[in-house]
Amino acid sequence: LDLGTNNCRLLIARVSSDGFRVIDSFSRIIRLGEGISTTGRISDAAISRAVGALSVCGDKIRAKGAKRLRTIATEACRAADNADAFLDLIERETGIKLEVVDRETESSLAVIGCSPLLDPASRGAILFDIGGGSTELVRIARDPADRNATPEIKAWMSIPLGVVTVA
């Protein structure tokens, strides 16, 4: 589960013989970061939208019996003065305990998510992950002789500007 500054996304998958099989998913624009750049706080309206979306996610997680979870929150929860109170409310209302990831972890997760898209013959790539509240830029290197090698992050940077904060 990824609670971003703009979207709430959930993907539930099961291991299959050739990787993973998606068994449920959810995506909703919630604009969690709306107004944070001016007020420093997650607004009541954004909190209400997040509770609604995360309640759906919690129901899906329980209905599918998902056990191995990674539930993350990104820039809005890194930046907001009321993030701790928001996270406590989310856990009480939905049963979901969110992990606020730092920018380096967010960059690493973007690389993991995009690595299957890399050309197996390439020596590397530049990844741009433009989110709602931050943008990550990552230089990835890989050994084209070893098609199963995990891409290596050679350099990364993150700035607290995304589609919501710029808007």
PDB file of C-alpha atoms in Angstrom:
ATOM      1  CA  LEU A   1       0.000   0.000   0.000  1.00  0.00           C
ATOM      2  CA  ASP A   2       1.371   3.397  -1.017  1.00  0.00           C
ATOM      3  CA  LEU A   3      -0.202   6.483   0.510  1.00  0.00           C
ATOM      4  CA  GLY A   4       1.243   9.305  -1.507  1.00  0.00           C
ATOM      5  CA  THR A   5       0.678  13.023  -1.536  1.00  0.00           C
ATOM      6  CA  ASN A   6      -1.819  12.680  -4.389  1.00  0.00           C
ATOM      7  CA  ASN A   7      -2.892   9.019  -4.610  1.00  0.00           C
ATOM      8  CA  CYS A   8      -3.662   6.034  -2.438  1.00  0.00           C
ATOM      9  CA  ARG A   9      -2.697   2.779  -4.180  1.00  0.00           C
ATOM     10  CA  LEU A  10      -3.015  -0.839  -3.127  1.00  0.00           C
ATOM     11  CA  LEU A  11      -1.784  -3.958  -4.881  1.00  0.00           C
ATOM     12  CA  ILE A  12      -2.385  -7.441  -3.494  1.00  0.00           C
ATOM     13  CA  ALA A  13      -0.580 -10.291  -5.244  1.00  0.00           C
ATOM     14  CA  ARG A  14       0.147 -13.971  -4.776  1.00  0.00           C
ATOM     15  CA  VAL A  15       3.286 -15.806  -5.765  1.00  0.00           C
ATOM     16  CA  SER A  16       2.818 -17.846  -8.939  1.00  0.00           C
ATOM     17  CA  SER A  17       5.072 -20.110 -10.959  1.00  0.00           C
ATOM     18  CA  ASP A  18       6.220 -17.223 -13.163  1.00  0.00           C
ATOM     19  CA  GLY A  19       6.373 -14.425 -10.580  1.00  0.00           C
ATOM     20  CA  PHE A  20       3.275 -12.841  -9.094  1.00  0.00           C
ATOM     21  CA  ARG A  21      -0.420 -12.831  -9.886  1.00  0.00           C
ATOM     22  CA  VAL A  22      -2.411  -9.740  -8.944  1.00  0.00           C
ATOM     23  CA  ILE A  23      -5.526 -10.705  -7.003  1.00  0.00           C
ATOM     24  CA  ASP A  24      -6.808  -7.253  -6.072  1.00  0.00           C
ATOM     25  CA  SER A  25      -5.933  -3.613  -6.493  1.00  0.00           C
ATOM     26  CA  PHE A  26      -7.219  -0.152  -5.676  1.00  0.00           C
ATOM     27  CA  SER A  27      -6.305   3.393  -6.633  1.00  0.00           C
ATOM     28  CA  ARG A  28      -7.912   6.664  -5.653  1.00  0.00           C
ATOM     29  CA  ILE A  29      -6.831  10.277  -5.957  1.00  0.00           C
ATOM     30  CA  ILE A  30      -7.104  11.731  -2.445  1.00  0.00           C
ATOM     31  CA  ARG A  31      -4.894  14.866  -2.630  1.00  0.00           C
ATOM     32  CA  LEU A  32      -3.500  14.258   0.866  1.00  0.00           C
ATOM     33  CA  GLY A  33      -0.918  16.996   0.411  1.00  0.00           C
ATOM     34  CA  GLU A  34      -3.353  19.655  -0.711  1.00  0.00           C
ATOM     35  CA  GLY A  35      -2.454  22.854   1.142  1.00  0.00           C
ATOM     36  CA  ILE A  36       0.493  21.458   3.135  1.00  0.00           C
ATOM     37  CA  SER A  37       2.942  23.817   1.444  1.00  0.00           C
ATOM     38  CA  THR A  38       0.987  26.830   2.755  1.00  0.00           C
ATOM     39  CA  THR A  39      -0.427  25.568   6.084  1.00  0.00           C
ATOM     40  CA  GLY A  40       2.125  22.926   7.068  1.00  0.00           C
ATOM     41  CA  ARG A  41      -0.767  20.600   7.950  1.00  0.00           C
ATOM     42  CA  ILE A  42      -2.864  17.841   6.396  1.00  0.00           C
ATOM     43  CA  SER A  43      -6.323  19.372   6.060  1.00  0.00           C
ATOM     44  CA  ASP A  44      -9.480  17.925   7.594  1.00  0.00           C
ATOM     45  CA  ALA A  45     -10.903  17.353   4.093  1.00  0.00           C
ATOM     46  CA  ALA A  46      -7.764  15.467   3.024  1.00  0.00           C
ATOM     47  CA  ILE A  47      -7.855  13.406   6.215  1.00  0.00           C
ATOM     48  CA  SER A  48     -11.470  12.464   5.491  1.00  0.00           C
ATOM     49  CA  ARG A  49     -10.596  11.413   1.924  1.00  0.00           C
ATOM     50  CA  ALA A  50      -7.639   9.373   3.211  1.00  0.00           C
ATOM     51  CA  VAL A  51      -9.729   7.603   5.857  1.00  0.00           C
ATOM     52  CA  GLY A  52     -12.288   6.697   3.190  1.00  0.00           C
ATOM     53  CA  ALA A  53      -9.702   5.320   0.770  1.00  0.00           C
ATOM     54  CA  LEU A  54      -7.711   3.490   3.438  1.00  0.00           C
ATOM     55  CA  SER A  55     -10.893   1.933   4.829  1.00  0.00           C
ATOM     56  CA  VAL A  56     -11.481   0.379   1.402  1.00  0.00           C
ATOM     57  CA  CYS A  57      -7.870  -0.822   1.390  1.00  0.00           C
ATOM     58  CA  GLY A  58      -8.190  -2.314   4.873  1.00  0.00           C
ATOM     59  CA  ASP A  59     -11.340  -4.182   3.833  1.00  0.00           C
ATOM     60  CA  LYS A  60      -9.579  -5.583   0.749  1.00  0.00           C
ATOM     61  CA  ILE A  61      -6.504  -6.615   2.769  1.00  0.00           C
ATOM     62  CA  ARG A  62      -8.680  -8.480   5.274  1.00  0.00           C
ATOM     63  CA  ALA A  63     -10.958 -10.019   2.600  1.00  0.00           C
ATOM     64  CA  LYS A  64      -7.987 -11.416   0.655  1.00  0.00           C
ATOM     65  CA  GLY A  65      -6.185 -12.568   3.797  1.00  0.00           C
ATOM     66  CA  ALA A  66      -3.028 -10.628   2.921  1.00  0.00           C
ATOM     67  CA  LYS A  67      -0.340 -11.344   5.504  1.00  0.00           C
ATOM     68  CA  ARG A  68       2.984  -9.933   4.250  1.00  0.00           C
ATOM     69  CA  LEU A  69       2.310  -6.220   4.037  1.00  0.00           C
ATOM     70  CA  ARG A  70       4.297  -3.113   3.235  1.00  0.00           C
ATOM     71  CA  THR A  71       2.197  -0.048   3.950  1.00  0.00           C
ATOM     72  CA  ILE A  72       4.055   3.162   3.248  1.00  0.00           C
ATOM     73  CA  ALA A  73       3.411   6.886   3.317  1.00  0.00           C
ATOM     74  CA  THR A  74       5.594   9.432   1.568  1.00  0.00           C
ATOM     75  CA  GLU A  75       6.144  13.200   1.322  1.00  0.00           C
ATOM     76  CA  ALA A  76       2.862  14.527   2.780  1.00  0.00           C
ATOM     77  CA  CYS A  77       3.501  12.561   5.967  1.00  0.00           C
ATOM     78  CA  ARG A  78       7.169  13.564   6.005  1.00  0.00           C
ATOM     79  CA  ALA A  79       6.253  17.261   5.717  1.00  0.00           C
ATOM     80  CA  ALA A  80       3.047  17.776   7.707  1.00  0.00           C
ATOM     81  CA  ASP A  81       3.166  19.081  11.277  1.00  0.00           C
ATOM     82  CA  ASN A  82       0.159  16.919  12.156  1.00  0.00           C
ATOM     83  CA  ALA A  83       1.480  13.722  10.525  1.00  0.00           C
ATOM     84  CA  ASP A  84       1.790  11.806  13.819  1.00  0.00           C
ATOM     85  CA  ALA A  85      -1.814  12.549  14.788  1.00  0.00           C
ATOM     86  CA  PHE A  86      -2.918  11.650  11.252  1.00  0.00           C
ATOM     87  CA  LEU A  87      -1.064   8.309  11.338  1.00  0.00           C
ATOM     88  CA  ASP A  88      -2.560   7.480  14.751  1.00  0.00           C
ATOM     89  CA  LEU A  89      -6.055   8.273  13.441  1.00  0.00           C
ATOM     90  CA  ILE A  90      -5.529   6.085  10.360  1.00  0.00           C
ATOM     91  CA  GLU A  91      -4.434   3.154  12.515  1.00  0.00           C
ATOM     92  CA  ARG A  92      -7.442   3.558  14.857  1.00  0.00           C
ATOM     93  CA  GLU A  93      -9.986   4.014  12.054  1.00  0.00           C
ATOM     94  CA  THR A  94      -8.707   1.500   9.497  1.00  0.00           C
ATOM     95  CA  GLY A  95      -6.335  -0.860  11.301  1.00  0.00           C
ATOM     96  CA  ILE A  96      -3.550   0.127   8.892  1.00  0.00           C
ATOM     97  CA  LYS A  97      -0.215   1.117  10.419  1.00  0.00           C
ATOM     98  CA  LEU A  98       1.660   3.226   7.897  1.00  0.00           C
ATOM     99  CA  GLU A  99       5.461   3.424   7.696  1.00  0.00           C
ATOM    100  CA  VAL A 100       6.672   6.881   6.691  1.00  0.00           C
ATOM    101  CA  VAL A 101       9.604   6.195   4.386  1.00  0.00           C
ATOM    102  CA  ASP A 102      12.491   8.570   3.907  1.00  0.00           C
ATOM    103  CA  ARG A 103      13.431   9.895   0.481  1.00  0.00           C
ATOM    104  CA  GLU A 104      16.243   7.404  -0.054  1.00  0.00           C
ATOM    105  CA  THR A 105      13.900   4.484   0.638  1.00  0.00           C
ATOM    106  CA  GLU A 106      11.306   5.986  -1.696  1.00  0.00           C
ATOM    107  CA  SER A 107      13.973   6.181  -4.425  1.00  0.00           C
ATOM    108  CA  SER A 108      14.994   2.554  -3.808  1.00  0.00           C
ATOM    109  CA  LEU A 109      11.394   1.360  -3.973  1.00  0.00           C
ATOM    110  CA  ALA A 110      10.937   3.191  -7.293  1.00  0.00           C
ATOM    111  CA  VAL A 111      13.973   1.356  -8.690  1.00  0.00           C
ATOM    112  CA  ILE A 112      12.640  -2.012  -7.483  1.00  0.00           C
ATOM    113  CA  GLY A 113       9.261  -1.299  -9.061  1.00  0.00           C
ATOM    114  CA  CYS A 114      10.710  -0.200 -12.389  1.00  0.00           C
ATOM    115  CA  SER A 115      13.606  -2.661 -12.730  1.00  0.00           C
ATOM    116  CA  PRO A 116      11.561  -5.241 -14.712  1.00  0.00           C
ATOM    117  CA  LEU A 117      11.014  -2.542 -17.343  1.00  0.00           C
ATOM    118  CA  LEU A 118      14.737  -2.047 -18.012  1.00  0.00           C
ATOM    119  CA  ASP A 119      16.084  -3.305 -21.308  1.00  0.00           C
ATOM    120  CA  PRO A 120      18.011  -6.477 -20.379  1.00  0.00           C
ATOM    121  CA  ALA A 121      20.836  -5.429 -22.719  1.00  0.00           C
ATOM    122  CA  SER A 122      21.201  -1.953 -21.214  1.00  0.00           C
ATOM    123  CA  ARG A 123      24.008  -0.838 -18.938  1.00  0.00           C
ATOM    124  CA  GLY A 124      21.722   1.444 -16.970  1.00  0.00           C
ATOM    125  CA  ALA A 125      19.009   4.047 -16.974  1.00  0.00           C
ATOM    126  CA  ILE A 126      17.890   7.302 -15.461  1.00  0.00           C
ATOM    127  CA  LEU A 127      14.669   7.035 -13.456  1.00  0.00           C
ATOM    128  CA  PHE A 128      12.374   9.994 -12.835  1.00  0.00           C
ATOM    129  CA  ASP A 129       9.652   9.348 -10.261  1.00  0.00           C
ATOM    130  CA  ILE A 130       7.425  12.411 -10.225  1.00  0.00           C
ATOM    131  CA  GLY A 131       4.961  12.067  -7.394  1.00  0.00           C
ATOM    132  CA  GLY A 132       2.465  14.323  -5.715  1.00  0.00           C
ATOM    133  CA  GLY A 133       4.840  15.790  -3.151  1.00  0.00           C
ATOM    134  CA  SER A 134       8.343  14.861  -4.240  1.00  0.00           C
ATOM    135  CA  THR A 135      10.364  13.953  -7.297  1.00  0.00           C
ATOM    136  CA  GLU A 136      13.136  11.374  -7.248  1.00  0.00           C
ATOM    137  CA  LEU A 137      15.886  11.167  -9.834  1.00  0.00           C
ATOM    138  CA  VAL A 138      17.956   7.978  -9.776  1.00  0.00           C
ATOM    139  CA  ARG A 139      20.909   6.837 -11.898  1.00  0.00           C
ATOM    140  CA  ILE A 140      20.779   3.052 -12.234  1.00  0.00           C
ATOM    141  CA  ALA A 141      23.618   0.820 -13.434  1.00  0.00           C
ATOM    142  CA  ARG A 142      23.401  -2.820 -14.328  1.00  0.00           C
ATOM    143  CA  ASP A 143      25.608  -5.522 -15.812  1.00  0.00           C
ATOM    144  CA  PRO A 144      24.176  -6.434 -19.234  1.00  0.00           C
ATOM    145  CA  ALA A 145      26.132  -9.720 -19.099  1.00  0.00           C
ATOM    146  CA  ASP A 146      24.074 -10.796 -16.069  1.00  0.00           C
ATOM    147  CA  ARG A 147      20.425 -10.418 -17.078  1.00  0.00           C
ATOM    148  CA  ASN A 148      19.275 -11.442 -13.587  1.00  0.00           C
ATOM    149  CA  ALA A 149      21.434  -8.928 -11.732  1.00  0.00           C
ATOM    150  CA  THR A 150      19.685  -6.439  -9.515  1.00  0.00           C
ATOM    151  CA  PRO A 151      20.109  -2.876 -10.787  1.00  0.00           C
ATOM    152  CA  GLU A 152      22.505  -0.829  -8.674  1.00  0.00           C
ATOM    153  CA  ILE A 153      21.745   2.717  -7.589  1.00  0.00           C
ATOM    154  CA  LYS A 154      24.793   4.803  -8.493  1.00  0.00           C
ATOM    155  CA  ALA A 155      23.352   8.174  -7.472  1.00  0.00           C
ATOM    156  CA  TRP A 156      20.021   9.595  -6.388  1.00  0.00           C
ATOM    157  CA  MET A 157      18.402  12.831  -5.392  1.00  0.00           C
ATOM    158  CA  SER A 158      14.980  13.829  -4.172  1.00  0.00           C
ATOM    159  CA  ILE A 159      13.347  17.221  -4.070  1.00  0.00           C
ATOM    160  CA  PRO A 160      10.121  18.105  -2.229  1.00  0.00           C
ATOM    161  CA  LEU A 161       8.302  19.163  -5.406  1.00  0.00           C
ATOM    162  CA  GLY A 162       5.587  17.164  -7.088  1.00  0.00           C
ATOM    163  CA  VAL A 163       2.346  17.669  -8.973  1.00  0.00           C
ATOM    164  CA  VAL A 164       0.382  18.627  -5.844  1.00  0.00           C
ATOM    165  CA  THR A 165       2.984  20.918  -4.287  1.00  0.00           C
ATOM    166  CA  VAL A 166       3.644  22.702  -7.593  1.00  0.00           C
ATOM    167  CA  ALA A 167      -0.096  23.117  -8.254  1.00  0.00           C
TER     168      ALA A 167
END
